[in-house]
Short mmCIF file of C-alpha atoms in Angstrom, two decimals:
data_model
loop_
_atom_site.label_atom_id
_atom_site.label_comp_id
_atom_site.label_asym_id
_atom_site.label_seq_id
_atom_site.Cartn_x
_atom_site.Cartn_y
_atom_site.Cartn_z
CA MET A 10 0.00 0.00 0.00
CA TRP A 11 1.28 3.45 -0.88
CA THR A 12 1.87 5.68 2.10
CA ASP A 13 2.20 9.44 2.31
CA LEU A 14 5.91 8.92 2.95
CA ALA A 15 6.34 6.96 -0.29
CA TRP A 16 4.52 9.67 -2.20
CA ALA A 17 6.71 12.33 -0.57
CA VAL A 18 9.79 10.50 -1.90
CA VAL A 19 8.26 10.02 -5.32
CA GLY A 20 7.14 13.65 -5.33
CA ARG A 21 10.73 14.84 -4.85
CA LEU A 22 12.03 12.40 -7.44
CA LEU A 23 9.43 13.53 -9.97
CA VAL A 24 11.01 16.97 -9.98
CA ALA A 25 14.66 15.90 -9.72
CA SER A 26 14.52 12.85 -11.97
CA PRO A 27 11.15 11.99 -13.52
CA ARG A 28 12.63 8.91 -15.20
CA ALA A 29 13.75 7.49 -11.85
CA ALA A 30 10.42 8.33 -10.27
CA PHE A 31 8.49 6.52 -12.99
CA LEU A 32 10.86 3.57 -12.71
CA LEU A 33 10.01 3.39 -9.02
CA LEU A 34 6.31 3.70 -9.71
CA GLY A 35 6.56 1.02 -12.38
CA LEU A 36 8.27 -1.36 -9.95
CA ALA A 37 5.61 -0.72 -7.33
CA TRP A 38 2.90 -1.35 -9.89
CA ARG A 39 4.48 -4.52 -11.24
CA SER A 40 4.92 -5.86 -7.71
CA GLY A 41 1.15 -5.67 -7.32
CA ARG A 42 1.35 -3.23 -4.40
CA ALA A 43 -0.68 -0.51 -6.04
CA ALA A 44 -4.37 -0.52 -5.21
CA GLU A 45 -6.60 -1.31 -8.19
CA PRO A 46 -9.36 1.28 -8.47
CA LEU A 47 -11.44 -1.02 -10.65
CA THR A 48 -12.01 -4.69 -9.93
CA ALA A 49 -12.09 -7.52 -12.43
CA ALA A 50 -15.61 -8.31 -11.22
CA GLU A 51 -16.81 -4.80 -12.07
CA LEU A 52 -15.14 -4.94 -15.46
CA HIS A 53 -16.78 -8.31 -16.07
CA GLU A 54 -20.16 -6.56 -15.65
CA VAL A 55 -19.17 -4.13 -18.42
CA LEU A 56 -17.39 -6.57 -20.75
CA PRO A 57 -18.72 -10.06 -19.93
CA GLU A 58 -17.18 -11.57 -23.05
CA LEU A 59 -13.60 -10.85 -21.89
CA PRO A 60 -11.76 -13.87 -20.42
CA PRO A 61 -10.75 -13.64 -16.74
CA ARG A 62 -7.11 -13.06 -17.60
CA ALA A 63 -7.94 -10.00 -19.73
CA LEU A 64 -10.21 -8.65 -16.99
CA HIS A 65 -7.46 -8.98 -14.37
CA GLU A 66 -5.00 -7.29 -16.73
CA ALA A 67 -7.45 -4.41 -17.26
CA ALA A 68 -7.87 -4.02 -13.48
CA ARG A 69 -4.08 -4.01 -13.13
CA ARG A 70 -3.84 -1.36 -15.86
CA SER A 71 -6.35 0.76 -14.00
CA ALA A 72 -3.92 0.81 -11.06
CA TRP A 73 -1.16 2.04 -13.35
CA VAL A 74 -3.43 4.74 -14.77
CA GLU A 75 -4.19 5.88 -11.21
CA LEU A 76 -0.50 5.99 -10.24
CA LYS A 77 0.56 7.74 -13.42
CA LEU A 78 -2.13 10.39 -13.24
CA ARG A 79 -1.34 11.11 -9.61
CA ALA A 80 2.35 11.51 -10.49
CA LEU A 81 1.65 13.67 -13.52
CA GLY A 82 -0.70 15.81 -11.43
CA ARG A 83 2.19 16.55 -9.09
CA MET A 84 4.56 17.22 -11.98
CA ARG A 85 2.14 19.65 -13.56
CA SER A 86 2.19 21.84 -10.47
CA SER A 87 6.00 21.88 -10.32
CA LEU A 88 7.11 21.95 -13.97
CA ASP A 89 6.74 24.82 -16.38
CA PRO A 90 4.04 24.20 -19.01
CA ALA A 91 6.53 23.71 -21.86
CA ALA A 92 8.42 20.99 -19.99
CA PHE A 93 5.19 19.31 -18.93
CA ALA A 94 3.87 19.36 -22.50
CA GLY A 95 6.72 16.99 -23.38
CA TYR A 96 4.81 14.22 -21.61
CA LEU A 97 1.69 14.75 -23.72
CA ARG A 98 1.73 13.16 -27.16
CA LEU A 99 -0.93 14.36 -29.59
CA ARG A 100 -2.51 11.97 -32.08
CA ASP A 101 -4.65 14.29 -34.18
CA GLU A 102 -6.95 12.26 -36.45
CA ALA A 103 -9.37 15.17 -36.91
CA GLY A 104 -7.10 17.86 -38.30
CA LEU A 105 -7.67 19.83 -35.13
CA ALA A 106 -4.57 21.95 -35.63
CA ALA A 107 -5.89 23.09 -39.01
CA ARG A 108 -9.31 23.78 -37.51
CA ALA A 109 -7.64 25.89 -34.84
CA ALA A 110 -5.67 27.80 -37.45
CA ALA A 111 -8.90 28.49 -39.36
CA ALA A 112 -10.72 29.50 -36.14
CA ALA A 113 -13.40 26.92 -37.01
CA PRO A 114 -15.64 26.30 -33.98
CA THR A 115 -15.35 22.73 -32.71
CA ILE A 116 -17.04 20.82 -29.92
CA LEU A 117 -14.54 18.53 -28.21
CA LEU A 118 -16.33 15.70 -26.48
CA THR A 119 -14.66 13.60 -23.84
CA TRP A 120 -15.39 10.97 -21.17
CA HIS A 121 -14.15 9.96 -17.75
CA LEU A 122 -11.50 7.81 -19.37
CA GLY A 123 -7.76 7.94 -18.71
CA GLY A 124 -6.35 11.35 -17.89
CA MET A 125 -9.33 13.56 -18.65
CA ARG A 126 -7.87 16.38 -16.55
CA LEU A 127 -4.79 16.52 -18.79
CA LEU A 128 -6.79 17.42 -21.88
CA GLY A 129 -6.63 21.13 -21.06
CA PRO A 130 -2.84 21.36 -21.09
CA GLY A 131 -2.68 18.80 -23.89
CA LEU A 132 -4.87 20.87 -26.20
CA ALA A 133 -3.69 24.33 -25.12
CA GLY A 134 -0.65 24.12 -27.41
CA LEU A 135 -2.78 23.75 -30.54
CA GLY A 136 -3.77 27.39 -30.58
CA LEU A 137 -7.45 26.63 -30.08
CA ARG A 138 -9.49 29.36 -28.42
CA LEU A 139 -10.71 26.86 -25.89
CA LEU A 140 -13.44 26.99 -23.25
CA ILE A 141 -13.63 24.05 -20.85
CA VAL A 142 -16.97 23.26 -19.21
CA ARG A 143 -16.30 21.52 -15.90
CA SER A 144 -18.15 20.63 -12.74
CA GLY A 145 -15.21 21.28 -10.40
CA PRO A 146 -13.29 24.47 -9.63
CA PRO A 147 -11.22 26.09 -12.41
CA ARG A 148 -7.75 24.63 -12.94
CA GLY A 149 -6.14 27.66 -14.51
CA PHE A 150 -4.53 26.57 -17.78
CA ASP A 151 -2.69 29.28 -19.71
CA GLY A 152 -4.76 30.54 -22.60
CA VAL A 153 -7.77 28.37 -21.74
CA ALA A 154 -11.08 29.76 -20.45
CA GLU A 155 -13.17 27.72 -18.04
CA VAL A 156 -16.79 27.81 -16.96
CA ARG A 157 -18.16 25.90 -14.01
CA THR A 158 -21.40 24.03 -14.22
CA GLY A 159 -23.41 22.69 -11.27
CA PRO A 160 -26.46 20.71 -10.24
CA ALA A 161 -29.04 23.52 -10.56
CA SER A 162 -30.67 24.26 -13.92
CA ASN A 163 -29.51 27.90 -13.87
CA GLN A 164 -25.88 26.82 -13.30
CA ARG A 165 -26.08 24.36 -16.15
CA ALA A 166 -27.89 26.81 -18.39
CA PHE A 167 -25.27 29.48 -17.75
CA ALA A 168 -22.45 27.07 -18.66
CA LEU A 169 -24.32 25.89 -21.76
CA GLY A 170 -25.07 29.48 -22.73
CA ARG A 171 -21.41 30.48 -22.32
CA ALA A 172 -20.39 27.50 -24.45
CA PHE A 173 -22.91 28.46 -27.13
CA ALA A 174 -21.73 32.09 -27.21
CA HIS A 175 -18.11 30.92 -27.33
CA LEU A 176 -18.76 28.65 -30.32
CA ARG A 177 -20.71 31.34 -32.09
CA GLY A 178 -17.70 33.61 -31.64
CA GLY A 179 -15.45 31.08 -33.41
CA GLY A 180 -14.05 29.36 -30.30
CA SER A 181 -13.96 25.68 -29.35
CA VAL A 182 -15.51 24.00 -26.32
CA LEU A 183 -14.41 20.92 -24.36
CA LEU A 184 -16.99 19.08 -22.27
CA ALA A 185 -17.70 15.58 -20.96
CA ALA A 186 -20.53 13.44 -22.27
CA ASP A 187 -20.85 11.60 -18.97
CA GLY A 188 -21.52 14.66 -16.81
CA GLY A 189 -24.85 15.69 -15.33
CA GLY A 190 -27.78 17.80 -16.46
CA ALA A 191 -30.28 17.16 -19.24
CA THR A 192 -29.67 13.73 -20.70
CA VAL A 193 -30.35 11.52 -23.67
CA ARG A 194 -30.02 7.73 -23.69
CA ALA A 195 -28.04 5.76 -26.24
CA PRO A 196 -27.15 2.07 -26.58
CA CYS A 197 -23.64 1.32 -25.36
CA LEU A 198 -22.03 -1.90 -24.16
CA GLY A 199 -25.40 -3.66 -24.13
CA ARG A 200 -27.06 -0.99 -21.98
CA ARG A 201 -29.05 2.20 -22.36
CA LEU A 202 -26.41 4.68 -21.26
CA ARG A 203 -27.43 8.13 -20.08
CA LEU A 204 -25.37 10.87 -21.76
CA SER A 205 -25.35 14.61 -21.14
CA ARG A 206 -27.16 16.39 -23.96
CA GLY A 207 -25.01 19.53 -23.85
CA ALA A 208 -22.57 18.69 -26.65
CA PHE A 209 -25.32 17.40 -28.94
CA VAL A 210 -27.51 20.44 -28.38
CA LEU A 211 -24.57 22.77 -29.01
CA SER A 212 -23.82 20.99 -32.28
CA ARG A 213 -27.46 21.24 -33.35
CA LEU A 214 -27.68 24.95 -32.47
CA THR A 215 -24.34 26.04 -33.94
CA GLY A 216 -23.62 23.46 -36.65
CA ALA A 217 -20.16 22.89 -35.14
CA PRO A 218 -18.84 19.32 -35.49
CA ILE A 219 -18.35 17.07 -32.48
CA VAL A 220 -14.80 15.75 -32.21
CA PRO A 221 -14.25 13.03 -29.58
CA VAL A 222 -11.00 13.45 -27.65
CA VAL A 223 -9.47 11.34 -24.87
CA ALA A 224 -6.24 11.31 -22.87
CA LEU A 225 -5.06 7.69 -22.73
CA ALA A 226 -2.73 6.76 -19.90
CA ALA A 227 -2.48 2.97 -19.66
CA GLU A 228 0.73 2.49 -21.64
CA PRO A 229 4.00 2.03 -19.69
CA GLY A 230 6.13 5.10 -19.06
CA PRO A 231 5.10 8.63 -18.15
CA GLY A 232 3.61 9.66 -21.51
CA ILE A 233 -0.04 10.42 -22.19
CA GLU A 234 -1.61 10.01 -25.61
CA ILE A 235 -4.07 12.79 -26.44
CA ARG A 236 -6.16 11.07 -29.10
CA VAL A 237 -8.31 13.36 -31.21
CA GLN A 238 -10.74 11.23 -33.22
CA PRO A 239 -12.44 12.13 -36.52
CA PRO A 240 -15.67 14.12 -36.07
CA LEU A 241 -18.95 12.27 -35.50
CA ASP A 242 -20.57 11.77 -38.87
CA VAL A 243 -24.35 11.85 -38.57
CA ARG A 244 -26.88 12.43 -41.31
CA VAL A 245 -30.34 13.32 -40.06
CA GLY A 246 -32.83 15.38 -42.06
CA SER A 247 -34.15 17.31 -39.07
CA ARG A 248 -32.47 19.73 -36.70
CA ASP A 249 -34.40 18.85 -33.55
CA ALA A 250 -34.14 16.36 -30.71
CA ARG A 251 -33.80 13.54 -33.28
CA LEU A 252 -30.44 15.01 -34.23
CA ASP A 253 -29.41 15.04 -30.55
CA ALA A 254 -30.35 11.35 -30.32
CA ALA A 255 -28.45 10.43 -33.48
CA LEU A 256 -25.35 12.27 -32.28
CA ALA A 257 -25.65 10.55 -28.90
CA ARG A 258 -25.77 7.15 -30.60
CA ALA A 259 -22.69 7.98 -32.66
CA ALA A 260 -20.83 9.19 -29.56
CA ALA A 261 -21.82 6.07 -27.64
CA GLU A 262 -20.44 3.88 -30.43
CA ARG A 263 -17.09 5.66 -30.16
CA LEU A 264 -17.13 5.22 -26.40
CA GLU A 265 -17.87 1.52 -26.70
CA ALA A 266 -14.97 1.04 -29.12
CA LEU A 267 -12.61 2.86 -26.75
CA VAL A 268 -13.70 0.86 -23.72
CA ARG A 269 -13.26 -2.38 -25.63
CA GLU A 270 -9.80 -1.30 -26.77
CA ARG A 271 -8.65 0.07 -23.41
CA PRO A 272 -10.83 -1.20 -20.53
CA GLY A 273 -8.16 -0.24 -17.99
CA GLU A 274 -8.71 3.43 -18.87
CA LEU A 275 -12.23 3.48 -17.40
CA ARG A 276 -12.54 5.91 -14.50
CA ARG A 277 -14.89 5.47 -11.60
CA PRO A 278 -17.59 8.05 -12.57
CA LEU A 279 -18.02 6.52 -16.03
CA LEU A 280 -17.82 2.93 -14.77
CA ASP A 281 -20.52 3.64 -12.18
CA ARG A 282 -22.70 5.27 -14.81
CA ILE A 283 -22.37 2.24 -17.09
CA LEU A 284 -23.13 -0.16 -14.24
CA ARG A 285 -26.23 1.85 -13.27
CA ALA A 286 -27.56 1.86 -16.84
CA ARG A 287 -30.38 -0.55 -17.63
CA ARG A 288 -29.37 -3.57 -19.72
CA LEU A 289 -30.87 -3.86 -23.17
CA ALA A 290 -32.68 -7.03 -24.12
CA PRO A 291 -30.49 -8.81 -26.71
CA CYS A 292 -32.93 -8.22 -29.59
CA ALA A 293 -33.43 -4.53 -28.64
CA ALA A 294 -29.67 -4.06 -28.53
CA ALA A 295 -29.35 -5.48 -32.04
CA VAL A 296 -32.13 -3.26 -33.40
CA LEU A 297 -30.80 -0.09 -31.74
CA GLN A 298 -27.25 -0.72 -32.86
CA ALA A 299 -28.45 -1.29 -36.42
CA GLY A 300 -30.68 1.82 -36.41
CA MET B 5 -44.14 47.85 -26.19
CA SER B 6 -43.93 46.27 -22.74
CA SER B 7 -47.29 44.47 -22.96
CA THR B 8 -46.47 43.26 -26.48
CA THR B 9 -43.10 42.00 -25.29
CA ARG B 10 -44.72 40.21 -22.37
CA SER B 11 -47.28 38.52 -24.59
CA VAL B 12 -44.54 37.35 -26.97
CA LEU B 13 -42.52 36.09 -24.00
CA ARG B 14 -45.54 34.21 -22.64
CA ARG B 15 -46.07 32.61 -26.03
CA LEU B 16 -42.42 31.58 -26.29
CA VAL B 17 -42.41 30.15 -22.77
CA ALA B 18 -45.69 28.30 -23.40
CA ALA B 19 -44.21 26.75 -26.55
CA ARG B 20 -41.28 25.37 -24.55
CA ALA B 21 -43.25 24.36 -21.43
CA ALA B 22 -44.12 20.74 -20.78
CA ALA B 23 -47.55 21.66 -19.31
CA PRO B 24 -50.08 24.49 -19.68
CA LEU B 25 -48.90 27.67 -17.93
CA PRO B 26 -50.65 28.94 -14.78
CA GLY B 27 -52.44 32.28 -15.02
CA ASP B 28 -49.94 34.31 -12.98
CA VAL B 29 -46.85 33.03 -14.75
CA ASP B 30 -44.88 36.27 -15.24
CA ALA B 31 -43.07 36.29 -11.90
CA LEU B 32 -42.61 32.52 -11.74
CA PRO B 33 -38.98 31.42 -12.13
CA LEU B 34 -38.48 29.43 -15.32
CA GLY B 35 -35.94 26.99 -13.85
CA ASP B 36 -35.86 24.59 -10.89
CA ARG B 37 -37.72 26.93 -8.55
CA GLY B 38 -40.71 27.38 -10.83
CA LEU B 39 -41.63 25.95 -14.22
CA GLY B 40 -38.83 23.38 -14.13
CA PHE B 41 -37.16 24.22 -17.44
CA ASP B 42 -33.89 22.32 -17.79
CA SER B 43 -30.68 23.94 -19.05
CA VAL B 44 -31.35 23.09 -22.70
CA ARG B 45 -34.83 24.62 -22.66
CA LEU B 46 -33.55 27.77 -20.97
CA VAL B 47 -30.86 28.27 -23.62
CA GLU B 48 -33.31 27.55 -26.43
CA LEU B 49 -35.79 30.02 -24.93
CA LEU B 50 -33.15 32.74 -24.85
CA LEU B 51 -32.42 32.01 -28.50
CA ASP B 52 -36.15 32.27 -29.26
CA CYS B 53 -36.07 35.71 -27.59
CA GLU B 54 -33.14 36.72 -29.75
CA ARG B 55 -34.92 35.59 -32.90
CA GLU B 56 -38.36 37.03 -32.16
CA LEU B 57 -37.59 40.08 -30.03
CA GLY B 58 -34.06 40.93 -31.12
CA LEU B 59 -32.73 40.51 -27.58
CA PRO B 60 -28.97 39.90 -27.63
CA PHE B 61 -28.05 36.45 -26.29
CA GLU B 62 -26.50 37.11 -22.87
CA PRO B 63 -25.46 33.92 -21.01
CA GLU B 64 -25.30 35.91 -17.75
CA LEU B 65 -29.11 36.12 -17.79
CA LEU B 66 -29.22 32.33 -17.48
CA ALA B 67 -27.19 32.37 -14.27
CA ASP B 68 -30.10 33.98 -12.41
CA PRO B 69 -32.10 31.26 -10.59
CA GLU B 70 -35.06 33.70 -10.53
CA LEU B 71 -35.06 34.23 -14.32
CA SER B 72 -38.69 34.73 -15.36
CA ILE B 73 -40.87 36.38 -17.97
CA GLU B 74 -40.77 39.42 -15.70
CA THR B 75 -36.96 39.65 -15.66
CA LEU B 76 -36.77 39.00 -19.41
CA ALA B 77 -39.30 41.79 -20.00
CA THR B 78 -37.22 44.11 -17.81
CA TYR B 79 -34.11 43.17 -19.82
CA ALA B 80 -35.98 43.89 -23.06
CA ALA B 81 -37.21 47.25 -21.76
CA ALA B 82 -33.68 48.23 -20.76
CA ARG B 83 -32.57 47.55 -24.34
CA ASP B 84 -35.21 49.87 -25.86
#
């Protein structure tokens, strides 16, 4: 079990010699001494087709993700942004840099997967005029605006309104699809998953594309992969709630593919949301996925 | 102008409401404390106001938990 003393040592090492610190963390992880935030049993509920060995490996990976993100969180507060950016590797499959250069409004949609909190610094270097919608207190990234949402409808409406105005002014917005507020349900992993409507509504109102983006942390070493996926491609004749639903289905498909590829990246809020979602009957799941 | 604005606002709110409006709706908050509009409906309503009444879209209006037809009418009057 990791103690405060161990983290104090690692914390010093992270500044003096990040490589040595990550070596130490890697040894601790490989020895099985790091607590696993997700259990194989929980992951089995999400991905029942995975064999036990793969489930245990995913649970082990979740421990590494937890350790790495904690370490990188400490490094971010002690390193200058340019040095810290060296740990963030961008995989831009959406031409986001070109969109930023053209000041084309973009809705960046993410999930509680991997290092969600590192998306701000990871995307700041692209030159996007970025607004992050978050439920917690502002984190203060250079060149990034933030707006806080909350449980009350006026708090959520203010954040949504700020995001809308920002997009209309040519900026880009980052928000999570598994937050709170008004929701829409979409089939995902054999369940009817509840997704926040915000991103889908913003896309409908502004015409801005939705670009899924995640910060993947499960690979060995200190690096984080900021993966920017191609925009959701949805063709619906109407511009009403049916468009929201179609976008939600497309987003849920991307999420399902990511979870299947990297189950160890699941974070507790998203895992709990999936486990709370009602299971689809097998025939309903087939129909919804096809539709 | 004010009574016309109010009647337009009542119509816009009624179109977005899930149930028929009560008679004394003007002072009733639109959000959690009153008509129960969620965040999406509140934003869409403000966009309706922009389209039909020419009111500039101000997100700060949405932060007010007491936002109502009354406060929107006051905002419109201040813009005249």
